[in-house]
Coordinates of C-alpha atoms in Angstrom, one line a residue:
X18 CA 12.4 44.2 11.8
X19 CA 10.4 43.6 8.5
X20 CA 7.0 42.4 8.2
X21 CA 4.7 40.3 5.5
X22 CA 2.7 42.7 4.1
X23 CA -1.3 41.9 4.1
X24 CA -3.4 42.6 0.6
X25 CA -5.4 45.2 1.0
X26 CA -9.1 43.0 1.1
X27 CA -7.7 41.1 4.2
X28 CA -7.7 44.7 5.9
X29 CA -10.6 46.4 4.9
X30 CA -12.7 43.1 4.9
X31 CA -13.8 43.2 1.1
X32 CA -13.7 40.3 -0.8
X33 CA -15.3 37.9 2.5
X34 CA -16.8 35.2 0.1
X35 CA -13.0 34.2 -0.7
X36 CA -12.1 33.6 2.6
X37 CA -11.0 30.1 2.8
X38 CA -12.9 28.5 5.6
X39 CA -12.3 24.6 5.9
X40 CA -14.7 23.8 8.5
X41 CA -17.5 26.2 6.6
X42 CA -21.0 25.0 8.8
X43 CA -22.5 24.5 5.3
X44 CA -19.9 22.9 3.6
X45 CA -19.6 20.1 6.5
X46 CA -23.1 19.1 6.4
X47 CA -23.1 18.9 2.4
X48 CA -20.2 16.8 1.8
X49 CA -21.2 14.7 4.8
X50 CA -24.2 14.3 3.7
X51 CA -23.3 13.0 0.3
X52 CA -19.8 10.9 2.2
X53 CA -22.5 9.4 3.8
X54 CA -24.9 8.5 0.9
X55 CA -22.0 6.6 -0.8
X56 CA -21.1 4.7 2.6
X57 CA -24.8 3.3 2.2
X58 CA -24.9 2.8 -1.2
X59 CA -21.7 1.0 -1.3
X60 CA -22.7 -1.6 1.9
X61 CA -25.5 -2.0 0.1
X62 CA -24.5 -3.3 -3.7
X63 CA -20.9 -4.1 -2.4
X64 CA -22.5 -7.8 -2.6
X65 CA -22.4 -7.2 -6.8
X66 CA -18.9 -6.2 -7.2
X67 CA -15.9 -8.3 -7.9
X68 CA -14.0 -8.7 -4.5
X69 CA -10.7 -8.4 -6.6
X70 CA -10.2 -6.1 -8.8
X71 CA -8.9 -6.4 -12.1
X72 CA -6.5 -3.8 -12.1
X73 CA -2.7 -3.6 -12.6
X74 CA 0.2 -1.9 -10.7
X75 CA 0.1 1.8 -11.6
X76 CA -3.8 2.0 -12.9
X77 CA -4.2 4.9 -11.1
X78 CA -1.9 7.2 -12.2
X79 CA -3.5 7.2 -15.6
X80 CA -7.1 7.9 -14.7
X81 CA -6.4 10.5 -11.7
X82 CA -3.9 13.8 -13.0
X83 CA -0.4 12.7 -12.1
X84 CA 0.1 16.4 -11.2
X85 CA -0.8 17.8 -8.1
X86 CA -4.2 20.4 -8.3
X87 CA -3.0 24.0 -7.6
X88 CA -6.5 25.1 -7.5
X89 CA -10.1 23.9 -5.8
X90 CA -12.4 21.8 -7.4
X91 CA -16.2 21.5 -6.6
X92 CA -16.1 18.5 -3.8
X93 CA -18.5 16.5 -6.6
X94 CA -15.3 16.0 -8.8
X95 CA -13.6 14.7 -5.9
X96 CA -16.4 12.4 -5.1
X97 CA -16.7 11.1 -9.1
X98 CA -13.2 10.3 -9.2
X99 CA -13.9 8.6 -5.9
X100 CA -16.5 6.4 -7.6
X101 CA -14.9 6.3 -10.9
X102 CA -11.3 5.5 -10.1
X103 CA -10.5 4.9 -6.5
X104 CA -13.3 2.4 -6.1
X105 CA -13.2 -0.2 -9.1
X106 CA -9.7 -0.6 -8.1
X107 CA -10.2 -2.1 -4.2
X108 CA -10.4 -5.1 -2.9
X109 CA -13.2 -5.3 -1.1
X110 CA -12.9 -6.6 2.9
X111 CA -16.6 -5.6 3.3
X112 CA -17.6 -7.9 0.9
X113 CA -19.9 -11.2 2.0
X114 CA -17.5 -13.1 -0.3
X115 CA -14.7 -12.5 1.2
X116 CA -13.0 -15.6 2.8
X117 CA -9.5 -14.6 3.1
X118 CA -6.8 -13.5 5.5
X119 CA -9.7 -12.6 8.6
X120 CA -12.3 -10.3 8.2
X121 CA -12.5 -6.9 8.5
X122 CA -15.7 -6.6 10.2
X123 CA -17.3 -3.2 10.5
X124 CA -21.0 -1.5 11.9
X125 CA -23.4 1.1 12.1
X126 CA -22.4 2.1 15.7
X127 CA -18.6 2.0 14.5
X128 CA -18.6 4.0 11.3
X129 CA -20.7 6.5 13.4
X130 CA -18.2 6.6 16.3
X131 CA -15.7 6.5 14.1
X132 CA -17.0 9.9 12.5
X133 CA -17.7 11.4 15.3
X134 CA -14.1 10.8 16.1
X135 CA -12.8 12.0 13.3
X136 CA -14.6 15.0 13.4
X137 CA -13.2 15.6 17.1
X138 CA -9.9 15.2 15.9
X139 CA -9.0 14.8 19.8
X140 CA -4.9 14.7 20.3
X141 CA -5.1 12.9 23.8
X142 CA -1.6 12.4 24.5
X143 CA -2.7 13.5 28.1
X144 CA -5.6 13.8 30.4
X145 CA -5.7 17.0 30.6
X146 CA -5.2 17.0 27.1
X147 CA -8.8 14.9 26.2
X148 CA -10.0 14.0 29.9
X149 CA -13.4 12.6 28.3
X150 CA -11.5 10.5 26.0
X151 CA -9.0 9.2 28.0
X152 CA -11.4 8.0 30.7
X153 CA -13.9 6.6 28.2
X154 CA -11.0 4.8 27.1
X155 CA -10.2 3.2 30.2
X156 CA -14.0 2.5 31.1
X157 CA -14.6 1.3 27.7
X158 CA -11.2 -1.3 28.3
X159 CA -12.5 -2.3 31.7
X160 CA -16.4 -2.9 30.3
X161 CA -14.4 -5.3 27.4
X162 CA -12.2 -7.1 30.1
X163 CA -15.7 -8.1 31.7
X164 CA -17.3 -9.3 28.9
X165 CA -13.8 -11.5 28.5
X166 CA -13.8 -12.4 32.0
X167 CA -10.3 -11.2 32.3
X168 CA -9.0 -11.1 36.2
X169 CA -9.5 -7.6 38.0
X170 CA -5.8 -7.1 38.3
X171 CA -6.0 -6.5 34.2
X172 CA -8.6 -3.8 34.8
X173 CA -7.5 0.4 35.2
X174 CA -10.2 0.0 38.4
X175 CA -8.0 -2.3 39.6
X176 CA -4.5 -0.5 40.0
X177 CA -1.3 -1.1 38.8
X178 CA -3.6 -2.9 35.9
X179 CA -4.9 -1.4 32.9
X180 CA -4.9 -1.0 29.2
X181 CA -4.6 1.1 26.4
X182 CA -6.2 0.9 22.7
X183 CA -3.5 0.8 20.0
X184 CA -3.3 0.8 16.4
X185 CA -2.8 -3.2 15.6
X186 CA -0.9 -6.5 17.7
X187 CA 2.0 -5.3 16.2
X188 CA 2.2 -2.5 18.3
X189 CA 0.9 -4.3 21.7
X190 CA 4.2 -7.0 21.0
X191 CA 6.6 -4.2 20.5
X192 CA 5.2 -1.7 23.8
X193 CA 5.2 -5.1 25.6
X194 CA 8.7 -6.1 24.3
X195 CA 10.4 -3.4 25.2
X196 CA 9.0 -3.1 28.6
X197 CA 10.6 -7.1 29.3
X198 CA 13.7 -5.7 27.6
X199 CA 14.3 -2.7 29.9
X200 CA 13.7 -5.0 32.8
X201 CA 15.9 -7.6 31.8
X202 CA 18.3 -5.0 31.1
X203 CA 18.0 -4.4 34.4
X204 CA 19.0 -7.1 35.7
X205 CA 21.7 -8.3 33.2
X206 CA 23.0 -5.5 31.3
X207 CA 23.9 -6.5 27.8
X208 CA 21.4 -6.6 24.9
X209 CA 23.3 -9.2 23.2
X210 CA 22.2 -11.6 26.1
X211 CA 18.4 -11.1 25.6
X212 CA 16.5 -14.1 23.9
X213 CA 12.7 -14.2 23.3
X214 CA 10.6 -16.8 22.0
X215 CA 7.6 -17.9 20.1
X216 CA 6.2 -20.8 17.6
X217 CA 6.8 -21.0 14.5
X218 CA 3.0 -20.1 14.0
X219 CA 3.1 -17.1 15.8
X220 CA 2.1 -13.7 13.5
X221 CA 5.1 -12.6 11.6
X222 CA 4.6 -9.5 13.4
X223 CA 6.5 -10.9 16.0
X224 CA 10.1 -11.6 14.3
X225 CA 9.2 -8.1 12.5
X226 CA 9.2 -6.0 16.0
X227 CA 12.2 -8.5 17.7
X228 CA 14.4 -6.2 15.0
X229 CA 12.8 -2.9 16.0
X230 CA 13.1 -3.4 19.9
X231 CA 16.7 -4.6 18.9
X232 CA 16.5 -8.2 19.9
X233 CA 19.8 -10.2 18.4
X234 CA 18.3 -12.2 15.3
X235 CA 20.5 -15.2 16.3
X236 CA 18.7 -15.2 19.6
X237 CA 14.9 -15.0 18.3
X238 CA 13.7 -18.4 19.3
X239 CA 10.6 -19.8 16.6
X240 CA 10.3 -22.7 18.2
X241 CA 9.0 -25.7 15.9
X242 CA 5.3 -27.2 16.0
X243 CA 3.6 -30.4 14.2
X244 CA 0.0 -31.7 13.9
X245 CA 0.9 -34.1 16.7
X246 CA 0.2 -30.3 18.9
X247 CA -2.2 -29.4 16.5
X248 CA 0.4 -27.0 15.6
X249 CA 0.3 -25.3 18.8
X250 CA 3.6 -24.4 20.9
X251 CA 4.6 -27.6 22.9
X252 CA 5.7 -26.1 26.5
X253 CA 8.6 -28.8 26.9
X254 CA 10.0 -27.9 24.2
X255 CA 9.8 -24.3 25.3
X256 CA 11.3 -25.5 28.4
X257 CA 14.3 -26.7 26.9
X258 CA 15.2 -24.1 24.8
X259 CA 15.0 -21.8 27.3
X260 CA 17.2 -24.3 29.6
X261 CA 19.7 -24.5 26.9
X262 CA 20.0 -21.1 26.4
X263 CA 20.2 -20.5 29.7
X264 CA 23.1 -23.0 30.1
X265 CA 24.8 -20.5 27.2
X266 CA 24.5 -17.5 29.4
X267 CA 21.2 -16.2 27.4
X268 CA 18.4 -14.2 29.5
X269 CA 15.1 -15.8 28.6
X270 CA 13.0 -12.6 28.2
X271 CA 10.1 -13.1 26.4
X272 CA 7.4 -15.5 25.4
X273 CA 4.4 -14.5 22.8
X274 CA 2.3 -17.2 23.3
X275 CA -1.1 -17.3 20.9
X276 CA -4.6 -18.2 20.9
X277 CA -5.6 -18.3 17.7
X278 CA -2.8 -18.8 15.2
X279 CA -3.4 -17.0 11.8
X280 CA -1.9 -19.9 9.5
X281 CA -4.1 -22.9 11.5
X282 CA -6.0 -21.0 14.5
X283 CA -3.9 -23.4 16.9
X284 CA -4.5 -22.1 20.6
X285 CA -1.2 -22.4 22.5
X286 CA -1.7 -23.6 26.4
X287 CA -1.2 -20.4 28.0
X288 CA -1.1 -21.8 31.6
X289 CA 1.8 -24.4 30.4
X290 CA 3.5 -21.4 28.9
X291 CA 3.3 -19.6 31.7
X292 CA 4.9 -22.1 33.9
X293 CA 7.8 -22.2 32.2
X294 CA 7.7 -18.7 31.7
X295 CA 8.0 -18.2 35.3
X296 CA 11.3 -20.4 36.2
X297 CA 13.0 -17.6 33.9
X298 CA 11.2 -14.8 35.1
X299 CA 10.3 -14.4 31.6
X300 CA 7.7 -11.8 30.7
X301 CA 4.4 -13.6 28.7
X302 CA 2.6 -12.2 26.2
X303 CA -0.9 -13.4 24.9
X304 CA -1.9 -12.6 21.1
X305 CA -5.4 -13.3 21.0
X306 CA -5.9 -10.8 18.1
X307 CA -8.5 -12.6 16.3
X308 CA -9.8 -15.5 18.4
X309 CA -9.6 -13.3 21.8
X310 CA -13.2 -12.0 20.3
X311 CA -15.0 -15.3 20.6
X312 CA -14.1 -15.5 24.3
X313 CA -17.0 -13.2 25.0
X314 CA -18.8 -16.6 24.5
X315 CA -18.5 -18.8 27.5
X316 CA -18.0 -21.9 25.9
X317 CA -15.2 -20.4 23.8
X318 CA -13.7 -18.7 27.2
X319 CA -11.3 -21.9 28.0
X320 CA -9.4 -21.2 25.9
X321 CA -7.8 -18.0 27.9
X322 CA -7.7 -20.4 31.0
X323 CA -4.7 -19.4 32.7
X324 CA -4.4 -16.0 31.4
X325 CA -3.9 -14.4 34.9
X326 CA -0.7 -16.0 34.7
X327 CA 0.2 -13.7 31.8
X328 CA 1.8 -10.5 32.2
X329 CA -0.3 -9.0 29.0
X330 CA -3.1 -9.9 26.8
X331 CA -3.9 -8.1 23.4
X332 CA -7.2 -9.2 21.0
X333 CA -8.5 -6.6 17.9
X334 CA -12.2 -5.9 18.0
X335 CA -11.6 -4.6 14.5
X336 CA -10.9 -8.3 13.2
X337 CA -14.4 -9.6 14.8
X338 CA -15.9 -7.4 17.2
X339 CA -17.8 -5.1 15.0
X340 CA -15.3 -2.3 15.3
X341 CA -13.5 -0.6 12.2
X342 CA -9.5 -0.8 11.9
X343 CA -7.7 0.1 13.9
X344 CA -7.9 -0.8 17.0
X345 CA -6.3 -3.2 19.3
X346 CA -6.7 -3.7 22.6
X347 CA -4.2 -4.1 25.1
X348 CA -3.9 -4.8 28.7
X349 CA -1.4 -5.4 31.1
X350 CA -1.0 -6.6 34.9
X351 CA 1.1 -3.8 35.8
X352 CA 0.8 -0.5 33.3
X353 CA 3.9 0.7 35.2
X354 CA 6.2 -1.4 33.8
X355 CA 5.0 0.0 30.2
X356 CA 5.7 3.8 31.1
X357 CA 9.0 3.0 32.9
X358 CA 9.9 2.3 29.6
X359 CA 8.1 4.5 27.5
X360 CA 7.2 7.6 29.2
X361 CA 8.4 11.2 28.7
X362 CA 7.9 13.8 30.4
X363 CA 9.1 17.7 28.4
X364 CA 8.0 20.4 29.7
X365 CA 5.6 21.3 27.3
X366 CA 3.7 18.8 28.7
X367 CA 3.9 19.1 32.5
X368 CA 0.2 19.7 34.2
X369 CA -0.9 19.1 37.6
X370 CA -3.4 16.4 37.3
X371 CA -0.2 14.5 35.6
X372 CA 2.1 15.4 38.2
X373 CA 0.1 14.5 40.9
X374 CA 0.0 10.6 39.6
X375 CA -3.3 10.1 40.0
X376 CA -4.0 9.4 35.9
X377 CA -1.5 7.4 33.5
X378 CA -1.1 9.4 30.3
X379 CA -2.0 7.6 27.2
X380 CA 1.3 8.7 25.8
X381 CA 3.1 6.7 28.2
X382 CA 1.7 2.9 27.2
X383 CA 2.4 3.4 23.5
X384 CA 5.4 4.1 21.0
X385 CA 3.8 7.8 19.6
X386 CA 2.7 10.4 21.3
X387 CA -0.6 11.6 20.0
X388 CA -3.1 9.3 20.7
X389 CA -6.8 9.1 18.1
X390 CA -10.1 8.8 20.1
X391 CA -10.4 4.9 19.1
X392 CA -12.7 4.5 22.1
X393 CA -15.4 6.3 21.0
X394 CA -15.8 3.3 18.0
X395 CA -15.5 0.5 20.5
X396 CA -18.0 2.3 23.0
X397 CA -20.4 3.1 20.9
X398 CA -20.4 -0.6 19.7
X399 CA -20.3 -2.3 23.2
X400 CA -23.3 0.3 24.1
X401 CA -25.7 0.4 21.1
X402 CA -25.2 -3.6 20.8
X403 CA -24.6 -4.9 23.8
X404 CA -23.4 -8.6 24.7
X405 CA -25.9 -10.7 23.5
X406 CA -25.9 -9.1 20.1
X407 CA -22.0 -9.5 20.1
X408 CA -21.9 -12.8 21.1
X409 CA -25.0 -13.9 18.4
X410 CA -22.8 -12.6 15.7
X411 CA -19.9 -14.4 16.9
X412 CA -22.1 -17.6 17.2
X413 CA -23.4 -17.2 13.8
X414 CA -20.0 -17.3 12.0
X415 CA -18.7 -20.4 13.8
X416 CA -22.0 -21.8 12.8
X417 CA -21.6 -21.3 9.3
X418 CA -17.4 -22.4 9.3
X419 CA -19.2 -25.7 11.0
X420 CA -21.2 -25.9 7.9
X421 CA -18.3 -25.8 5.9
X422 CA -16.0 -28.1 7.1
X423 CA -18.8 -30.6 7.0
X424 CA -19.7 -29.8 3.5
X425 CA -15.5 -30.4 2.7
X426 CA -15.3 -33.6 5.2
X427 CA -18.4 -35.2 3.1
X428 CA -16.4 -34.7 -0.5
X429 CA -13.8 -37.3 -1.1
X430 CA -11.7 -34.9 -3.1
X431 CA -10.9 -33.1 0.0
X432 CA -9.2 -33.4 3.3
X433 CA -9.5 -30.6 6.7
X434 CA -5.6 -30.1 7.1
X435 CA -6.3 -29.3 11.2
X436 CA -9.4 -29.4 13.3
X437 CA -11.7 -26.3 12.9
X438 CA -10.9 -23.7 15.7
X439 CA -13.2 -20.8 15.8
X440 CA -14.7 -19.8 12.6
X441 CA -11.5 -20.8 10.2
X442 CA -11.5 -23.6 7.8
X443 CA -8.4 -24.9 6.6
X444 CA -8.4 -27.6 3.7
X445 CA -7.1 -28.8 0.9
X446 CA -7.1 -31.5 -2.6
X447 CA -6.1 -34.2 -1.2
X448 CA -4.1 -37.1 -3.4
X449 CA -7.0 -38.5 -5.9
X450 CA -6.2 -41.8 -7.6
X451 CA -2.9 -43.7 -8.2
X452 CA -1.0 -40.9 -10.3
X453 CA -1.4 -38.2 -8.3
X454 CA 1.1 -37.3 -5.6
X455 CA 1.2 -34.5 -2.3
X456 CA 2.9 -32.3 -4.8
X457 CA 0.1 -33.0 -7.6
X458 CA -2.4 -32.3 -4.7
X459 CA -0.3 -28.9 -3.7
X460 CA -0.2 -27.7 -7.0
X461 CA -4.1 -28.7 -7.6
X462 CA -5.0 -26.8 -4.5
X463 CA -2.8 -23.7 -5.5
X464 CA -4.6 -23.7 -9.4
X465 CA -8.2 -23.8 -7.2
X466 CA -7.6 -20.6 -5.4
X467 CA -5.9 -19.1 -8.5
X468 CA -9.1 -19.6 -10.7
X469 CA -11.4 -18.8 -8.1
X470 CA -10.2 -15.6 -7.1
X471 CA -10.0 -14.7 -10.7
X472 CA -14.0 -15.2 -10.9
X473 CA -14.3 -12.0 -8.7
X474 CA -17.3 -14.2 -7.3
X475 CA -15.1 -14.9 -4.0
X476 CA -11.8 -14.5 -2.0
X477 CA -9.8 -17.1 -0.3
X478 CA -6.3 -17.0 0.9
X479 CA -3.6 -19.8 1.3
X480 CA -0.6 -20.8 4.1
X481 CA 1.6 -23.7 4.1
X482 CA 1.1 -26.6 6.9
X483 CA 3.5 -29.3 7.4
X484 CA 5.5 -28.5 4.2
X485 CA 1.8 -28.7 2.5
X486 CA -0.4 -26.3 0.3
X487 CA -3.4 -25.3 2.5
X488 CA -6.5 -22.9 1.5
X489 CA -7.7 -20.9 4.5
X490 CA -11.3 -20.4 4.5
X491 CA -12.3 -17.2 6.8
X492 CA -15.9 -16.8 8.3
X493 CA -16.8 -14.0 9.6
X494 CA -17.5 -10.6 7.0
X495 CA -20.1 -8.3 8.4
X496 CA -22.7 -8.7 5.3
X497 CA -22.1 -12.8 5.4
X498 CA -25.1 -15.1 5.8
X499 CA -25.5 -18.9 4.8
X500 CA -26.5 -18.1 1.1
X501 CA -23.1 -16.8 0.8
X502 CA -21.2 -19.3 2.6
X503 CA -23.0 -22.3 0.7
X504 CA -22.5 -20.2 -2.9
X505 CA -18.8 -20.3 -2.2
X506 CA -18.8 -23.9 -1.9
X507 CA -20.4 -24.5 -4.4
X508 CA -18.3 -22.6 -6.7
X509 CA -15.2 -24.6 -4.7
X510 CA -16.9 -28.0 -6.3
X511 CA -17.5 -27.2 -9.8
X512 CA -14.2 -25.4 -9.7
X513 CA -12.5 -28.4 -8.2
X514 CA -14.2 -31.0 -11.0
X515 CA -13.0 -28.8 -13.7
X516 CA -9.4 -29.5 -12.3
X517 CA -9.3 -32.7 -11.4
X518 CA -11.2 -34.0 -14.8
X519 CA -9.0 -31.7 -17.2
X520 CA -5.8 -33.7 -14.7
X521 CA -7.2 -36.9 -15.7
X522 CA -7.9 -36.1 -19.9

């Protein structure tokens, strides 16, 4: 049987200095070194840049070489075209004018955890396979479902409970989905029978993994909402859906109820939910990816009331708990019906500790395998901050969305669209004088965020409520303060005067 042959310097040793050695001691600490140096340059002067870029589909191509390099390059040249090229062209999420979508919020303790991490480069799939990191994991979950008062039952000290730290809520609906389909399966047989429900403000996320767990589309229930519930799901309605499709030989399955919508941060009334829920044996699902963070306060924690009725609750420290993307939290009353559905068991991966069922494997609660050290991030953050720093910052951004919406409520050219929840402000042009109509106001409201996100001085984002243009106005970027928060609206004013005087010449 024939072999490679070896050159003859990989034998005899000669030619050492070009041995290629990725993790090279001295080449680790350099290039960190200067990685970090632009990571604290950037937070610092990432105030002066435009938060859009002005850049056009394809930019990139023709300032990086289209073709790939064949040979190394001094890790400077990788770092100028990083400066040069890569950075003019992003939009900016760590920006203290950025307004739209949610934040992104980010810290110290989480960039560093986050490196560490990385550096790691832990596979825990298993215990055995990352021991440390599976249990820091599950302690780190535990010390989070504290600070959010969940019930013990959600908590790994607590078993069945437990949780497990995913990439984003898309990936908590899907485990969570598929673990209420296999058990209504099991009951019914017959996929085509399963129905599942939400509002019609729930996270399009929702609809998106009812096609990947295989969910009928003519059996996805959005069921509809109006200002009259503040746009949140109405549980009588719910109730009579579900009883209708009952009466049509539909399985209720599923019900995503949220608490914090992201068109209108509408809360849905989990415990009414629930109820309902419960007639059908109907799993229920809480999304509380963005507002679930606020709940750490206690005057913002009634708004989970009821969630031990729930069957799972997910919320994303990366949207406003200091903690980089991704990571999503997840927990669930009962962690074996996740791996019922999603575990595996080859026999590559067989070890004792495993086999004696005294640990769940990561790899059993999600839809990969491998599993990244996000723990480490939210750890470090819940350990070098604590609660009281967590819950100041939280404070601090619904302080400055109050300011606001009282800054829009006192202008006459404006109307709040839905009562402020949290730190969101939604609002609008509303009909000025006896020419103008809703659709003059929609279209008004549309050319105000089109010419201010074209300053590059800020970044707001839109939705539509009640068949209305509405401009979304997120708190809550780690750099905010006041200055920025009362800069924006004042560039809202003078924008807004331009638009209505140039309606009216």
């Amino acid at each position: 049987m024939g072999s490679l042959p070896l050159p003859e310097s990989a034998i005899n040793g000669a030619d050492a200095d070009d041995v290629f050695r990725p993790l090279d001691p001295d080449d680790v600490r350099s290039y960190l070194h200067k990685a970090v140096d632009l990571v604290a340059d950037y937070l610092q002067s990432v105030e002066s840049l435009p938060v859009l870029p002005s850049v056009e589909p394809g930019y990139l191509r023709h300032l990086l070489n289209p073709s790939p390099p064949t040979s190394s390059a001094p890790f400077d040249v990788a770092m100028k075209e990083l400066r040069d090229s890569v950075l003019p062209g992003m939009t900016h999420w760590a920006s203290p004018d950025f307004f739209a979508f949610f934040p992104a919020t980010n810290s110290a303790a989480a960039i560093a955890g986050d490196l560490i991490a990385s550096a790691m480069n832990t596979v825990g799939f298993t215990w055995q396979s990352a021991p440390a990191a599976t249990e820091l994991e599950s302690l780190t979950l535990d010390w989070l479902a504290h600070l959010l008062r969940l019930p013990p039952p959600f908590m790994s000290s607590s078993s069945p409970g437990g949780g497990v730290i995913l990439g984003t809520t898309s990936e908590a609906m899907l485990v969570t989905l598929v673990a209420a389909r296999d058990a209504a399966l099991h009951r019914t047989g017959g996929m085509s029978r399963l129905a599942v429900y939400a509002s019609d403000q729930t996270h399009s996320a929702f609809f998106k993994v009812c096609r990947l767990a295989g969910i009928d589309a003519a059996n996805v229930r959005a069921i509809p909402t109006s200002a009259g519930t503040s746009y949140a799901l109405d549980a009588m309605a719910l109730r009579c859906r579900m009883e209708e499709d009952a009466g049509a030989g539909l399985v209720p399955t599923y019900v995503c109820a949220t608490v914090g919508t992201t068109s209108t941060n509408a809360v849905d009334p989990v415990g009414a939910i629930a109820d309902v829920a419960a007639i059908f044996n109907a799993w229920v699902h809480v999304d509380a990816a963005y507002a679930g963070a606020a709940c750490i306060c206690p005057e913002f924690r009634h708004h989970l009331a009821a969630v031990e009725r729930a069957d799972s609750i997910s919320m994303s420290p990366h949207k406003w708990l200091l903690t980089c993307l991704d990571c999503t939290c997840l927990w669930v009353r009962d962690t074996r019906r996740l791996t019922d559905s999603l575990e595996t068991k080859p026999e590559y991966l067989r070890n004792d500790v495993t086999d004696s069922g005294d640990v769940t494997d990561i790899k059993d609660m999600q839809v990969g395998v491998g599993h990244r050290f996000r723990g480490l991030k939210l750890w470090m953050v819940r350990r070098t901050y604590g609660a009281a720093k967590l819950q100041q910052h939280v404070r601090s951004d619904v302080a400055m969305a109050k300011m606001f919406e009282e800054s829009v409520r006192a202008d006459e050219r404006f109307e709040v669209v839905v009562p402020r929840n949290f730190a969101l402000v939604c609002f609008r042009i509303r009909v000025w004088g006896d020419d103008m109509t809703e659709e003059d106001a929609d279209e008004a409201s549309r050319e105000l965020m089109g010419r201010l996100n074209r300053t590059g001085k800020v970044f707001i984002a839109h939705t539509v409520v009640g068949g209305r243009f509405v401009l979304r106005f997120a708190v809550g970027s780690t750099l905010q303060e006041e200055r920025h928060v009362r800069g924006a609206w004042e560039l809202i004013r003078k924008t807004t005067g331009e638009i209505l005087h140039g309606r009216q010449a």
